[in-house]
């Protein structure tokens, strides 16, 4: 299970522990936040090219199918495919914990038209958590926004609204954006470049707790 084996990139994608053993997580991220380098290195000239190449070589992200017996009739056996989901209860728990983060709360309240955070994009956040290979305690605010940014990349034609993520993370400070994109690249790499999430998987994720308030964020219900 991916979440049970820490990714080799977990040090890059998770906050550091303080001397007291507690996770240091500022309410409003900035240069002092544990996942922000004081002087982030510039991206290499081939970074964008490598990113596009990786996406072109991406493997479909559906979980592996298994064959199960649907019915028996004498010596005849009817089989059907059954999807095995990699999403576990702990990934839902991580998602619910991050929904309580003050910056995440403000962002969701701001996105009243659900341009960046409708129920399907939020389902993809949980799917990405299941693929990234970090321990549950390692997921922090930055991972929520990276996953949401990736989901918007994959599903949305209008890319402008997702830029609001930077405002909530960094305010007017634009110097941290290159680091965000570096972490985004590392996050995708930790998922094995599997960024596609089917509608079926999104609906399975929502069915785990169908009464959860976040699944009411449905664009089709907006006048």
Short mmCIF file of N, CA, C and O in Angstrom, two decimals, residues 89-196:
data_model
loop_
_atom_site.label_atom_id
_atom_site.label_comp_id
_atom_site.label_asym_id
_atom_site.label_seq_id
_atom_site.Cartn_x
_atom_site.Cartn_y
_atom_site.Cartn_z
N UNK A 89 -9.23 4.29 4.09
CA UNK A 89 -9.83 5.23 5.05
C UNK A 89 -8.86 6.29 5.55
O UNK A 89 -9.25 7.43 5.80
N UNK A 90 -7.58 5.94 5.69
CA UNK A 90 -6.62 6.91 6.20
C UNK A 90 -6.47 8.11 5.27
O UNK A 90 -6.16 9.22 5.72
N UNK A 91 -6.69 7.90 3.97
CA UNK A 91 -6.58 9.01 3.03
C UNK A 91 -7.77 9.97 3.18
O UNK A 91 -7.62 11.18 3.02
N UNK A 92 -8.93 9.41 3.47
CA UNK A 92 -10.09 10.26 3.78
C UNK A 92 -9.85 11.03 5.08
O UNK A 92 -10.24 12.20 5.19
N UNK A 93 -9.22 10.38 6.05
CA UNK A 93 -8.94 11.04 7.32
C UNK A 93 -7.97 12.20 7.14
O UNK A 93 -8.14 13.26 7.75
N UNK A 94 -6.96 12.00 6.31
CA UNK A 94 -6.01 13.08 6.02
C UNK A 94 -6.73 14.26 5.38
O UNK A 94 -6.53 15.42 5.75
N UNK A 95 -7.58 13.95 4.41
CA UNK A 95 -8.34 14.98 3.71
C UNK A 95 -9.21 15.76 4.69
O UNK A 95 -9.22 17.00 4.67
N UNK A 96 -9.91 15.06 5.57
CA UNK A 96 -10.77 15.72 6.55
C UNK A 96 -9.97 16.59 7.51
O UNK A 96 -10.42 17.67 7.91
N UNK A 97 -8.79 16.11 7.88
CA UNK A 97 -7.94 16.91 8.76
C UNK A 97 -7.52 18.22 8.09
O UNK A 97 -7.55 19.29 8.71
N UNK A 98 -7.17 18.14 6.83
CA UNK A 98 -6.72 19.34 6.12
C UNK A 98 -7.87 20.29 5.83
O UNK A 98 -7.65 21.50 5.65
N UNK A 99 -9.09 19.79 5.78
CA UNK A 99 -10.24 20.68 5.61
C UNK A 99 -10.40 21.63 6.80
O UNK A 99 -11.04 22.67 6.68
N UNK A 100 -9.80 21.27 7.92
CA UNK A 100 -9.86 22.11 9.12
C UNK A 100 -8.75 23.16 9.16
O UNK A 100 -8.74 24.01 10.05
N UNK A 101 -7.83 23.08 8.23
CA UNK A 101 -6.76 24.07 8.17
C UNK A 101 -7.37 25.44 7.87
O UNK A 101 -8.23 25.57 6.98
N UNK A 102 -6.98 26.49 8.59
CA UNK A 102 -7.61 27.81 8.40
C UNK A 102 -7.47 28.38 6.99
O UNK A 102 -8.40 29.02 6.49
N UNK A 103 -6.33 28.15 6.34
CA UNK A 103 -6.14 28.67 4.98
C UNK A 103 -7.00 27.89 3.99
O UNK A 103 -7.59 28.46 3.07
N UNK A 104 -7.08 26.58 4.17
CA UNK A 104 -7.94 25.77 3.31
C UNK A 104 -9.40 26.18 3.48
O UNK A 104 -10.14 26.31 2.50
N UNK A 105 -9.82 26.43 4.73
CA UNK A 105 -11.19 26.87 4.98
C UNK A 105 -11.50 28.17 4.26
O UNK A 105 -12.55 28.32 3.62
N UNK A 106 -10.57 29.12 4.35
CA UNK A 106 -10.78 30.41 3.70
C UNK A 106 -10.85 30.26 2.19
O UNK A 106 -11.64 30.92 1.52
N UNK A 107 -10.01 29.39 1.66
CA UNK A 107 -10.00 29.19 0.21
C UNK A 107 -11.32 28.59 -0.27
O UNK A 107 -11.89 29.05 -1.27
N UNK A 108 -11.80 27.58 0.41
CA UNK A 108 -13.06 26.95 0.01
C UNK A 108 -14.23 27.91 0.15
O UNK A 108 -15.16 27.91 -0.68
N UNK A 109 -14.20 28.75 1.18
CA UNK A 109 -15.26 29.74 1.35
C UNK A 109 -15.21 30.79 0.23
O UNK A 109 -16.24 31.27 -0.23
N UNK A 110 -14.01 31.12 -0.20
CA UNK A 110 -13.85 32.10 -1.28
C UNK A 110 -14.36 31.56 -2.61
O UNK A 110 -15.00 32.29 -3.38
N UNK A 111 -14.14 30.29 -2.89
CA UNK A 111 -14.49 29.69 -4.18
C UNK A 111 -15.98 29.32 -4.22
O UNK A 111 -16.35 28.16 -4.34
N UNK A 112 -16.83 30.34 -4.15
CA UNK A 112 -18.27 30.11 -4.10
C UNK A 112 -18.82 29.54 -5.40
O UNK A 112 -19.84 28.84 -5.40
N UNK A 113 -18.18 29.85 -6.51
CA UNK A 113 -18.64 29.34 -7.80
C UNK A 113 -18.02 27.99 -8.14
O UNK A 113 -18.25 27.45 -9.23
N UNK A 114 -17.21 27.45 -7.22
CA UNK A 114 -16.62 26.11 -7.36
C UNK A 114 -15.78 25.97 -8.62
O UNK A 114 -15.74 24.92 -9.25
N UNK A 115 -15.09 27.03 -8.97
CA UNK A 115 -14.25 26.99 -10.18
C UNK A 115 -12.98 26.17 -9.97
O UNK A 115 -12.40 25.66 -10.92
N UNK A 116 -12.55 26.05 -8.72
CA UNK A 116 -11.31 25.34 -8.43
C UNK A 116 -11.51 24.18 -7.45
O UNK A 116 -10.63 23.35 -7.29
N UNK A 117 -12.68 24.12 -6.83
CA UNK A 117 -12.85 23.15 -5.75
C UNK A 117 -14.24 22.54 -5.73
O UNK A 117 -14.89 22.50 -4.68
N UNK A 118 -14.69 22.07 -6.87
CA UNK A 118 -15.96 21.34 -6.86
C UNK A 118 -15.71 19.92 -6.36
O UNK A 118 -14.58 19.53 -6.07
N UNK A 119 -16.76 19.14 -6.22
CA UNK A 119 -16.63 17.84 -5.56
C UNK A 119 -15.73 16.88 -6.32
O UNK A 119 -15.06 16.02 -5.70
N UNK A 120 -15.66 16.99 -7.64
CA UNK A 120 -14.81 16.07 -8.40
C UNK A 120 -13.33 16.43 -8.25
O UNK A 120 -12.47 15.55 -8.12
N UNK A 121 -13.02 17.71 -8.26
CA UNK A 121 -11.63 18.12 -8.06
C UNK A 121 -11.17 17.76 -6.65
O UNK A 121 -10.03 17.33 -6.46
N UNK A 122 -12.06 17.90 -5.68
CA UNK A 122 -11.70 17.54 -4.31
C UNK A 122 -11.55 16.03 -4.15
O UNK A 122 -10.72 15.55 -3.37
N UNK A 123 -12.34 15.27 -4.90
CA UNK A 123 -12.17 13.81 -4.90
C UNK A 123 -10.80 13.43 -5.42
O UNK A 123 -10.15 12.49 -4.92
N UNK A 124 -10.34 14.16 -6.42
CA UNK A 124 -9.02 13.89 -7.00
C UNK A 124 -7.91 14.16 -5.99
O UNK A 124 -6.87 13.49 -6.02
N UNK A 125 -8.13 15.12 -5.10
CA UNK A 125 -7.14 15.38 -4.05
C UNK A 125 -6.93 14.12 -3.21
O UNK A 125 -5.80 13.72 -2.92
N UNK A 126 -8.02 13.46 -2.83
CA UNK A 126 -7.93 12.23 -2.04
C UNK A 126 -7.24 11.13 -2.85
O UNK A 126 -6.39 10.39 -2.33
N UNK A 127 -7.58 11.02 -4.13
CA UNK A 127 -6.94 10.03 -4.99
C UNK A 127 -5.44 10.26 -5.06
O UNK A 127 -4.65 9.31 -4.99
N UNK A 128 -5.03 11.51 -5.18
CA UNK A 128 -3.60 11.83 -5.25
C UNK A 128 -2.89 11.50 -3.93
O UNK A 128 -1.76 11.02 -3.93
N UNK A 129 -3.57 11.76 -2.81
CA UNK A 129 -2.99 11.41 -1.52
C UNK A 129 -2.71 9.90 -1.45
O UNK A 129 -1.72 9.47 -0.86
N UNK A 130 -3.59 9.12 -2.06
CA UNK A 130 -3.42 7.67 -2.00
C UNK A 130 -2.26 7.19 -2.86
O UNK A 130 -1.76 6.08 -2.67
N UNK A 131 -1.83 8.02 -3.81
CA UNK A 131 -0.78 7.61 -4.73
C UNK A 131 0.60 8.16 -4.39
O UNK A 131 1.61 7.65 -4.90
N UNK A 132 0.65 9.19 -3.56
CA UNK A 132 1.91 9.92 -3.38
C UNK A 132 2.91 9.21 -2.48
O UNK A 132 4.10 9.51 -2.52
N UNK A 133 2.46 8.27 -1.65
CA UNK A 133 3.39 7.46 -0.88
C UNK A 133 3.92 8.08 0.39
O UNK A 133 4.94 7.64 0.91
N UNK A 134 3.22 9.08 0.93
CA UNK A 134 3.64 9.66 2.21
C UNK A 134 2.86 9.04 3.36
O UNK A 134 1.76 8.51 3.16
N UNK A 135 3.43 9.10 4.56
CA UNK A 135 2.67 8.71 5.73
C UNK A 135 1.57 9.75 5.97
O UNK A 135 1.70 10.92 5.59
N UNK A 136 0.51 9.32 6.62
CA UNK A 136 -0.63 10.22 6.85
C UNK A 136 -0.23 11.50 7.55
O UNK A 136 -0.69 12.59 7.20
N UNK A 137 0.64 11.39 8.56
CA UNK A 137 1.01 12.57 9.35
C UNK A 137 1.85 13.55 8.55
O UNK A 137 2.00 14.71 8.94
N UNK A 138 2.41 13.11 7.42
CA UNK A 138 3.28 13.98 6.64
C UNK A 138 2.50 14.96 5.76
O UNK A 138 3.05 15.98 5.34
N UNK A 139 1.25 14.65 5.47
CA UNK A 139 0.48 15.53 4.60
C UNK A 139 0.11 16.82 5.33
O UNK A 139 -0.43 16.79 6.41
N UNK A 140 0.44 17.94 4.67
CA UNK A 140 0.17 19.24 5.24
C UNK A 140 -0.54 20.12 4.22
O UNK A 140 -0.85 19.68 3.11
N UNK A 141 -0.80 21.35 4.62
CA UNK A 141 -1.53 22.30 3.78
C UNK A 141 -0.99 22.37 2.35
O UNK A 141 -1.75 22.36 1.39
N UNK A 142 0.32 22.41 2.21
CA UNK A 142 0.92 22.55 0.89
C UNK A 142 0.53 21.40 -0.03
O UNK A 142 0.30 21.59 -1.23
N UNK A 143 0.42 20.20 0.53
CA UNK A 143 0.06 19.04 -0.29
C UNK A 143 -1.38 19.14 -0.78
O UNK A 143 -1.70 18.73 -1.90
N UNK A 144 -2.27 19.67 0.07
CA UNK A 144 -3.66 19.87 -0.34
C UNK A 144 -3.71 20.78 -1.56
O UNK A 144 -4.37 20.48 -2.56
N UNK A 145 -3.00 21.90 -1.51
CA UNK A 145 -3.06 22.86 -2.60
C UNK A 145 -2.31 22.37 -3.84
O UNK A 145 -2.73 22.65 -4.97
N UNK A 146 -1.24 21.63 -3.66
CA UNK A 146 -0.56 21.04 -4.82
C UNK A 146 -1.49 20.06 -5.52
O UNK A 146 -1.61 20.07 -6.75
N UNK A 147 -2.15 19.21 -4.75
CA UNK A 147 -3.06 18.22 -5.33
C UNK A 147 -4.22 18.90 -6.05
O UNK A 147 -4.64 18.49 -7.13
N UNK A 148 -4.75 19.97 -5.44
CA UNK A 148 -5.87 20.69 -6.06
C UNK A 148 -5.42 21.38 -7.34
O UNK A 148 -6.15 21.41 -8.34
N UNK A 149 -4.21 21.91 -7.33
CA UNK A 149 -3.65 22.55 -8.52
C UNK A 149 -3.50 21.53 -9.65
O UNK A 149 -3.84 21.79 -10.80
N UNK A 150 -3.00 20.34 -9.32
CA UNK A 150 -2.84 19.28 -10.31
C UNK A 150 -4.19 18.84 -10.88
O UNK A 150 -4.33 18.60 -12.09
N UNK A 151 -5.18 18.71 -10.00
CA UNK A 151 -6.51 18.32 -10.44
C UNK A 151 -7.06 19.33 -11.44
O UNK A 151 -7.65 18.96 -12.46
N UNK A 152 -6.88 20.61 -11.16
CA UNK A 152 -7.33 21.66 -12.08
C UNK A 152 -6.58 21.58 -13.40
O UNK A 152 -7.15 21.74 -14.48
N UNK A 153 -5.28 21.28 -13.33
CA UNK A 153 -4.48 21.10 -14.55
C UNK A 153 -5.08 20.01 -15.44
O UNK A 153 -5.13 20.14 -16.66
N UNK A 154 -5.50 18.93 -14.81
CA UNK A 154 -5.97 17.76 -15.56
C UNK A 154 -7.38 17.95 -16.11
O UNK A 154 -7.69 17.47 -17.20
N UNK A 155 -8.25 18.66 -15.39
CA UNK A 155 -9.67 18.64 -15.72
C UNK A 155 -10.25 19.95 -16.24
O UNK A 155 -11.31 19.94 -16.86
N UNK A 156 -9.59 21.06 -15.99
CA UNK A 156 -10.20 22.35 -16.29
C UNK A 156 -9.61 22.98 -17.55
O UNK A 156 -8.39 22.96 -17.75
N UNK A 157 -10.49 23.53 -18.39
CA UNK A 157 -10.04 24.27 -19.57
C UNK A 157 -9.58 25.69 -19.19
O UNK A 157 -8.62 26.21 -19.73
N UNK A 158 -10.31 26.29 -18.24
CA UNK A 158 -9.95 27.63 -17.78
C UNK A 158 -8.96 27.50 -16.63
O UNK A 158 -9.31 27.09 -15.53
N UNK A 159 -7.71 27.86 -16.89
CA UNK A 159 -6.66 27.68 -15.91
C UNK A 159 -6.48 28.90 -15.00
O UNK A 159 -5.74 28.83 -14.01
N UNK A 160 -7.15 30.00 -15.31
CA UNK A 160 -6.94 31.23 -14.55
C UNK A 160 -7.36 31.12 -13.08
O UNK A 160 -6.62 31.58 -12.20
N UNK A 161 -8.51 30.53 -12.76
CA UNK A 161 -8.94 30.53 -11.35
C UNK A 161 -7.95 29.87 -10.39
O UNK A 161 -7.86 30.26 -9.23
N UNK A 162 -7.21 28.87 -10.87
CA UNK A 162 -6.30 28.16 -9.96
C UNK A 162 -5.17 29.06 -9.48
O UNK A 162 -4.51 28.75 -8.49
N UNK A 163 -4.94 30.18 -10.18
CA UNK A 163 -3.89 31.10 -9.75
C UNK A 163 -4.18 31.70 -8.38
O UNK A 163 -3.28 32.18 -7.69
N UNK A 164 -5.46 31.66 -7.98
CA UNK A 164 -5.83 32.17 -6.66
C UNK A 164 -5.17 31.38 -5.55
O UNK A 164 -5.03 31.88 -4.42
N UNK A 165 -4.78 30.16 -5.83
CA UNK A 165 -4.10 29.34 -4.83
C UNK A 165 -2.87 30.06 -4.29
O UNK A 165 -2.58 30.05 -3.10
N UNK A 166 -2.14 30.72 -5.18
CA UNK A 166 -0.91 31.40 -4.77
C UNK A 166 -1.22 32.56 -3.81
O UNK A 166 -0.45 32.82 -2.89
N UNK A 167 -2.33 33.24 -4.06
CA UNK A 167 -2.69 34.35 -3.19
C UNK A 167 -2.97 33.88 -1.77
O UNK A 167 -2.58 34.54 -0.80
N UNK A 168 -3.63 32.73 -1.65
CA UNK A 168 -3.94 32.22 -0.32
C UNK A 168 -2.71 31.64 0.37
O UNK A 168 -2.61 31.68 1.59
N UNK A 169 -1.78 31.10 -0.41
CA UNK A 169 -0.58 30.54 0.19
C UNK A 169 0.47 31.60 0.52
O UNK A 169 1.09 31.57 1.58
N UNK A 170 0.66 32.56 -0.41
CA UNK A 170 1.80 33.47 -0.29
C UNK A 170 1.42 34.95 -0.26
O UNK A 170 2.31 35.80 -0.18
N UNK A 171 0.14 35.27 -0.37
CA UNK A 171 -0.24 36.67 -0.44
C UNK A 171 0.27 37.29 -1.73
O UNK A 171 0.15 36.70 -2.81
N UNK A 172 0.90 38.44 -1.64
CA UNK A 172 1.41 39.13 -2.82
C UNK A 172 2.86 38.75 -3.12
O UNK A 172 3.44 39.25 -4.09
N UNK A 173 3.43 37.89 -2.32
CA UNK A 173 4.81 37.46 -2.52
C UNK A 173 4.88 36.45 -3.67
O UNK A 173 4.38 35.33 -3.56
N UNK A 174 5.52 36.84 -4.77
CA UNK A 174 5.60 35.97 -5.94
C UNK A 174 6.89 35.15 -5.97
O UNK A 174 7.05 34.28 -6.83
N UNK A 175 7.78 35.39 -5.02
CA UNK A 175 9.09 34.72 -5.08
C UNK A 175 9.01 33.24 -4.75
O UNK A 175 9.93 32.48 -5.10
N UNK A 176 7.93 32.80 -4.08
CA UNK A 176 7.81 31.40 -3.69
C UNK A 176 7.15 30.54 -4.76
O UNK A 176 7.12 29.31 -4.62
N UNK A 177 6.64 31.14 -5.81
CA UNK A 177 5.95 30.35 -6.83
C UNK A 177 6.84 29.32 -7.52
O UNK A 177 6.40 28.19 -7.77
N UNK A 178 8.10 29.68 -7.86
CA UNK A 178 8.96 28.64 -8.46
C UNK A 178 9.13 27.42 -7.55
O UNK A 178 9.19 26.30 -8.03
N UNK A 179 9.20 27.66 -6.23
CA UNK A 179 9.33 26.54 -5.31
C UNK A 179 8.06 25.68 -5.32
O UNK A 179 8.13 24.45 -5.26
N UNK A 180 6.89 26.33 -5.40
CA UNK A 180 5.64 25.58 -5.48
C UNK A 180 5.66 24.63 -6.67
O UNK A 180 5.29 23.46 -6.57
N UNK A 181 6.10 25.14 -7.82
CA UNK A 181 6.13 24.31 -9.03
C UNK A 181 7.17 23.20 -8.92
O UNK A 181 6.98 22.10 -9.45
N UNK A 182 8.26 23.48 -8.21
CA UNK A 182 9.24 22.43 -7.98
C UNK A 182 8.64 21.32 -7.13
O UNK A 182 8.79 20.12 -7.44
N UNK A 183 7.93 21.69 -6.06
CA UNK A 183 7.28 20.70 -5.20
C UNK A 183 6.18 19.96 -5.95
O UNK A 183 5.95 18.77 -5.74
N UNK A 184 5.49 20.68 -6.84
CA UNK A 184 4.45 20.04 -7.65
C UNK A 184 5.06 18.95 -8.53
O UNK A 184 4.51 17.84 -8.63
N UNK A 185 6.19 19.25 -9.13
CA UNK A 185 6.87 18.26 -9.97
C UNK A 185 7.27 17.05 -9.14
O UNK A 185 7.09 15.90 -9.55
N UNK A 186 7.81 17.27 -7.96
CA UNK A 186 8.22 16.18 -7.09
C UNK A 186 7.02 15.34 -6.65
O UNK A 186 7.11 14.11 -6.53
N UNK A 187 5.92 16.02 -6.40
CA UNK A 187 4.70 15.31 -5.97
C UNK A 187 4.20 14.39 -7.07
O UNK A 187 3.84 13.23 -6.82
N UNK A 188 4.18 14.89 -8.30
CA UNK A 188 3.74 14.07 -9.43
C UNK A 188 4.70 12.89 -9.63
O UNK A 188 4.27 11.76 -9.89
N UNK A 189 5.97 13.15 -9.50
CA UNK A 189 6.95 12.08 -9.66
C UNK A 189 6.76 11.01 -8.59
O UNK A 189 6.89 9.82 -8.87
N UNK A 190 6.42 11.43 -7.37
CA UNK A 190 6.20 10.47 -6.30
C UNK A 190 4.96 9.61 -6.56
O UNK A 190 4.84 8.51 -6.02
N UNK A 191 4.05 10.11 -7.40
CA UNK A 191 2.86 9.33 -7.78
C UNK A 191 3.12 8.45 -8.98
O UNK A 191 2.21 7.80 -9.48
N UNK A 192 4.35 8.44 -9.48
CA UNK A 192 4.65 7.65 -10.67
C UNK A 192 4.03 8.23 -11.92
O UNK A 192 3.72 7.49 -12.86
N UNK A 193 3.79 9.55 -11.93
CA UNK A 193 3.21 10.28 -13.06
C UNK A 193 1.75 9.90 -13.31
O UNK A 193 1.20 10.22 -14.36
N UNK A 194 1.12 9.27 -12.35
CA UNK A 194 -0.28 8.85 -12.52
C UNK A 194 -1.21 9.95 -12.04
O UNK A 194 -1.63 9.96 -10.88
N UNK A 195 -1.57 10.85 -12.92
CA UNK A 195 -2.40 12.00 -12.52
C UNK A 195 -3.84 11.91 -13.03
O UNK A 195 -4.66 12.72 -12.66
N UNK A 196 -4.12 10.94 -13.87
CA UNK A 196 -5.49 10.79 -14.36
C UNK A 196 -6.33 10.08 -13.32
O UNK A 196 -5.93 9.07 -12.75
#
